[in-house]
Amino acid sequence: MRKINERWWVGTELAYGTSKITPVSIDHFEGKNRIFEIKPEVFYSLAPQSRLKHFVSAEVFYLNQIGKDISGKYYDENDVYYSFSSADYKRTKYGLNINYSILLHKESSWFGFMPKIGFGIRQRNISYNNMRGREEEDAPRDGLPFDYHLNQQGSNLRFNFNVDMKFIFKF
């Protein structure tokens, strides 16, 4: 985050991951994955003179994930549940969030943190290509009811909920 003046701050988050550097599987898939995300954000300070900095912010985001020769399970566009032994996967997601956050950090300190909560809208597109070994299965009955719907094929516009915690280290 960079302070522009007493009220306005800007910041950007960049993330990149691959199956080679990530110790856990991504989205219930086994195989080669690559994911990239960027989130620029503009912050407005609600109490610039306060020791605790309260912010309202607008954040746009873009995510691109590609999987090659992955195996896993998913719902198709008609809510039929399948498993597959191999496929190419692509997910893009973009949208806008409005957030509220508190900066818990003294100017002289080397450590702080910043919890954030927000909501917005997002557009998600998921596609599977070159699929092999596809078999229809019974949908899971335990666990979170929306868990495998995260990998539902197709495009949809939905509500987006955002919870984040940043740890701040000054060097």
mmCIF file of C-alpha atoms in Angstrom:
data_model
loop_
_atom_site.group_PDB
_atom_site.id
_atom_site.type_symbol
_atom_site.label_atom_id
_atom_site.label_comp_id
_atom_site.label_asym_id
_atom_site.label_seq_id
_atom_site.Cartn_x
_atom_site.Cartn_y
_atom_site.Cartn_z
ATOM 1 C CA MET A 1 0.000 0.000 0.000
ATOM 2 C CA ARG A 2 1.166 3.471 -0.820
ATOM 3 C CA LYS A 3 -0.220 6.613 0.824
ATOM 4 C CA ILE A 4 -1.074 9.359 -1.709
ATOM 5 C CA ASN A 5 -2.410 11.903 0.786
ATOM 6 C CA GLU A 6 -4.237 11.931 4.154
ATOM 7 C CA ARG A 7 -7.342 10.210 2.749
ATOM 8 C CA TRP A 8 -6.271 8.228 -0.333
ATOM 9 C CA TRP A 9 -4.075 5.129 -0.589
ATOM 10 C CA VAL A 10 -3.447 2.682 -3.461
ATOM 11 C CA GLY A 11 -2.176 -0.872 -3.575
ATOM 12 C CA THR A 12 -1.911 -3.938 -5.787
ATOM 13 C CA GLU A 13 -1.671 -7.634 -5.063
ATOM 14 C CA LEU A 14 -0.064 -10.060 -7.496
ATOM 15 C CA ALA A 15 -0.133 -13.829 -7.091
ATOM 16 C CA TYR A 16 1.333 -16.669 -9.105
ATOM 17 C CA GLY A 17 1.356 -20.369 -8.370
ATOM 18 C CA THR A 18 2.070 -23.652 -10.105
ATOM 19 C CA SER A 19 1.688 -27.272 -9.122
ATOM 20 C CA LYS A 20 5.497 -27.376 -8.825
ATOM 21 C CA ILE A 21 5.665 -24.722 -6.077
ATOM 22 C CA THR A 22 2.298 -25.257 -4.328
ATOM 23 C CA PRO A 23 2.359 -27.954 -1.603
ATOM 24 C CA VAL A 24 -1.401 -28.744 -1.913
ATOM 25 C CA SER A 25 -3.619 -29.543 -4.876
ATOM 26 C CA ILE A 26 -5.576 -26.679 -6.436
ATOM 27 C CA ASP A 27 -9.394 -27.017 -6.668
ATOM 28 C CA HIS A 28 -9.582 -30.813 -6.054
ATOM 29 C CA PHE A 29 -7.451 -31.551 -9.114
ATOM 30 C CA GLU A 30 -4.321 -33.589 -9.537
ATOM 31 C CA GLY A 31 -2.044 -32.617 -12.430
ATOM 32 C CA LYS A 32 -0.144 -29.622 -13.791
ATOM 33 C CA ASN A 33 -1.681 -26.295 -12.746
ATOM 34 C CA ARG A 34 -0.758 -22.649 -13.198
ATOM 35 C CA ILE A 35 -2.641 -19.761 -11.612
ATOM 36 C CA PHE A 36 -2.173 -15.980 -11.896
ATOM 37 C CA GLU A 37 -4.125 -13.239 -10.100
ATOM 38 C CA ILE A 38 -3.926 -9.437 -9.972
ATOM 39 C CA LYS A 39 -5.967 -7.141 -7.683
ATOM 40 C CA PRO A 40 -5.416 -3.363 -7.848
ATOM 41 C CA GLU A 41 -7.204 -1.462 -5.075
ATOM 42 C CA VAL A 42 -7.988 2.172 -4.154
ATOM 43 C CA PHE A 43 -8.468 2.926 -0.443
ATOM 44 C CA TYR A 44 -10.280 5.841 1.201
ATOM 45 C CA SER A 45 -9.399 6.545 4.852
ATOM 46 C CA LEU A 46 -12.497 7.123 7.004
ATOM 47 C CA ALA A 47 -10.506 8.483 9.964
ATOM 48 C CA PRO A 48 -7.132 9.809 8.778
ATOM 49 C CA GLN A 49 -6.179 11.266 12.176
ATOM 50 C CA SER A 50 -7.020 8.105 14.123
ATOM 51 C CA ARG A 51 -4.313 5.716 15.363
ATOM 52 C CA LEU A 52 -6.347 2.880 13.815
ATOM 53 C CA LYS A 53 -6.765 3.462 10.097
ATOM 54 C CA HIS A 54 -10.253 2.521 8.864
ATOM 55 C CA PHE A 55 -10.608 2.127 5.084
ATOM 56 C CA VAL A 56 -13.303 1.633 2.503
ATOM 57 C CA SER A 57 -11.888 0.427 -0.775
ATOM 58 C CA ALA A 58 -12.763 -0.602 -4.316
ATOM 59 C CA GLU A 59 -10.866 -3.583 -5.682
ATOM 60 C CA VAL A 60 -10.970 -4.984 -9.203
ATOM 61 C CA PHE A 61 -9.587 -8.451 -9.756
ATOM 62 C CA TYR A 62 -8.625 -10.853 -12.534
ATOM 63 C CA LEU A 63 -7.721 -14.522 -12.110
ATOM 64 C CA ASN A 64 -6.521 -16.970 -14.776
ATOM 65 C CA GLN A 65 -5.988 -20.654 -14.010
ATOM 66 C CA ILE A 66 -4.892 -23.321 -16.502
ATOM 67 C CA GLY A 67 -4.575 -27.041 -15.827
ATOM 68 C CA LYS A 68 -3.009 -29.560 -18.214
ATOM 69 C CA ASP A 69 -3.627 -33.310 -17.960
ATOM 70 C CA ILE A 70 -5.537 -32.969 -14.693
ATOM 71 C CA SER A 71 -7.868 -35.507 -13.093
ATOM 72 C CA GLY A 72 -10.779 -34.739 -10.804
ATOM 73 C CA LYS A 73 -14.531 -34.254 -10.492
ATOM 74 C CA TYR A 74 -16.938 -31.544 -11.616
ATOM 75 C CA TYR A 75 -20.541 -30.585 -12.416
ATOM 76 C CA ASP A 76 -21.430 -29.916 -16.045
ATOM 77 C CA GLU A 77 -23.717 -27.057 -17.131
ATOM 78 C CA ASN A 78 -26.808 -29.270 -16.460
ATOM 79 C CA ASP A 79 -25.735 -30.097 -12.856
ATOM 80 C CA VAL A 80 -24.705 -33.659 -13.729
ATOM 81 C CA TYR A 81 -21.748 -34.802 -11.618
ATOM 82 C CA TYR A 82 -18.752 -36.470 -13.320
ATOM 83 C CA SER A 83 -15.296 -37.789 -12.556
ATOM 84 C CA PHE A 84 -12.578 -37.856 -15.222
ATOM 85 C CA SER A 85 -9.099 -39.281 -15.553
ATOM 86 C CA SER A 86 -7.576 -36.565 -17.763
ATOM 87 C CA ALA A 87 -8.555 -33.155 -19.150
ATOM 88 C CA ASP A 88 -7.334 -29.653 -19.887
ATOM 89 C CA TYR A 89 -8.930 -27.040 -17.637
ATOM 90 C CA LYS A 90 -9.293 -23.277 -17.887
ATOM 91 C CA ARG A 91 -10.850 -20.872 -15.381
ATOM 92 C CA THR A 92 -11.033 -17.100 -15.611
ATOM 93 C CA LYS A 93 -12.656 -14.890 -13.007
ATOM 94 C CA TYR A 94 -12.939 -11.131 -12.857
ATOM 95 C CA GLY A 95 -15.014 -8.651 -10.916
ATOM 96 C CA LEU A 96 -15.289 -5.793 -8.437
ATOM 97 C CA ASN A 97 -15.387 -5.815 -4.622
ATOM 98 C CA ILE A 98 -16.186 -3.069 -2.122
ATOM 99 C CA ASN A 99 -14.209 -3.699 1.077
ATOM 100 C CA TYR A 100 -13.862 -2.475 4.648
ATOM 101 C CA SER A 101 -10.507 -2.886 6.401
ATOM 102 C CA ILE A 102 -8.587 -1.740 9.470
ATOM 103 C CA LEU A 103 -4.840 -1.142 9.416
ATOM 104 C CA LEU A 104 -3.405 -2.260 12.763
ATOM 105 C CA HIS A 105 0.148 -0.970 12.429
ATOM 106 C CA LYS A 106 2.223 1.780 14.056
ATOM 107 C CA GLU A 107 4.443 3.833 11.755
ATOM 108 C CA SER A 108 7.467 2.971 13.918
ATOM 109 C CA SER A 109 6.709 -0.758 14.182
ATOM 110 C CA TRP A 110 8.139 -3.517 11.960
ATOM 111 C CA PHE A 111 4.964 -5.649 12.203
ATOM 112 C CA GLY A 112 1.227 -5.173 11.739
ATOM 113 C CA PHE A 113 -1.816 -6.718 10.176
ATOM 114 C CA MET A 114 -4.853 -5.677 8.189
ATOM 115 C CA PRO A 115 -8.126 -7.672 8.283
ATOM 116 C CA LYS A 116 -10.507 -7.013 5.382
ATOM 117 C CA ILE A 117 -14.062 -8.020 4.510
ATOM 118 C CA GLY A 118 -16.053 -7.149 1.413
ATOM 119 C CA PHE A 119 -18.587 -8.068 -1.220
ATOM 120 C CA GLY A 120 -19.115 -7.482 -4.902
ATOM 121 C CA ILE A 121 -19.866 -9.151 -8.204
ATOM 122 C CA ARG A 122 -17.824 -11.559 -10.287
ATOM 123 C CA GLN A 123 -17.963 -13.252 -13.681
ATOM 124 C CA ARG A 124 -16.524 -16.783 -13.815
ATOM 125 C CA ASN A 125 -15.863 -18.932 -16.900
ATOM 126 C CA ILE A 126 -14.800 -22.594 -16.582
ATOM 127 C CA SER A 127 -14.098 -24.966 -19.465
ATOM 128 C CA TYR A 128 -12.819 -28.528 -19.827
ATOM 129 C CA ASN A 129 -11.246 -29.772 -23.082
ATOM 130 C CA ASN A 130 -9.588 -32.980 -24.310
ATOM 131 C CA MET A 131 -11.442 -34.961 -21.617
ATOM 132 C CA ARG A 132 -10.761 -38.700 -21.231
ATOM 133 C CA GLY A 133 -12.248 -41.271 -18.881
ATOM 134 C CA ARG A 134 -15.369 -39.270 -18.030
ATOM 135 C CA GLU A 135 -17.921 -41.181 -15.926
ATOM 136 C CA GLU A 136 -21.147 -39.995 -14.327
ATOM 137 C CA GLU A 137 -21.194 -40.349 -10.533
ATOM 138 C CA ASP A 138 -23.517 -39.672 -7.629
ATOM 139 C CA ALA A 139 -23.046 -36.142 -6.298
ATOM 140 C CA PRO A 140 -21.274 -35.871 -2.916
ATOM 141 C CA ARG A 141 -23.576 -35.773 0.097
ATOM 142 C CA ASP A 142 -21.131 -34.800 2.814
ATOM 143 C CA GLY A 143 -18.912 -31.758 3.153
ATOM 144 C CA LEU A 144 -19.847 -28.284 2.059
ATOM 145 C CA PRO A 145 -22.821 -28.285 -0.334
ATOM 146 C CA PHE A 146 -21.189 -25.838 -2.780
ATOM 147 C CA ASP A 147 -17.696 -27.371 -2.707
ATOM 148 C CA TYR A 148 -17.629 -29.109 -6.092
ATOM 149 C CA HIS A 149 -19.878 -26.441 -7.645
ATOM 150 C CA LEU A 150 -16.749 -24.284 -7.575
ATOM 151 C CA ASN A 151 -15.677 -26.357 -10.608
ATOM 152 C CA GLN A 152 -18.994 -26.228 -12.455
ATOM 153 C CA GLN A 153 -18.469 -25.933 -16.187
ATOM 154 C CA GLY A 154 -19.830 -22.844 -17.921
ATOM 155 C CA SER A 155 -20.098 -19.125 -17.352
ATOM 156 C CA ASN A 156 -21.981 -17.311 -14.611
ATOM 157 C CA LEU A 157 -22.326 -13.899 -12.981
ATOM 158 C CA ARG A 158 -22.716 -14.068 -9.219
ATOM 159 C CA PHE A 159 -22.291 -12.341 -5.877
ATOM 160 C CA ASN A 160 -18.712 -12.402 -4.562
ATOM 161 C CA PHE A 161 -17.745 -12.470 -0.876
ATOM 162 C CA ASN A 162 -14.220 -11.466 0.169
ATOM 163 C CA VAL A 163 -12.375 -12.108 3.459
ATOM 164 C CA ASP A 164 -8.672 -11.330 3.688
ATOM 165 C CA MET A 165 -5.948 -10.934 6.305
ATOM 166 C CA LYS A 166 -2.670 -9.236 5.454
ATOM 167 C CA PHE A 167 0.402 -9.527 7.670
ATOM 168 C CA ILE A 168 2.721 -6.541 7.358
ATOM 169 C CA PHE A 169 6.484 -6.738 7.792
ATOM 170 C CA LYS A 170 8.715 -3.696 7.400
ATOM 171 C CA PHE A 171 12.321 -4.278 6.368
#
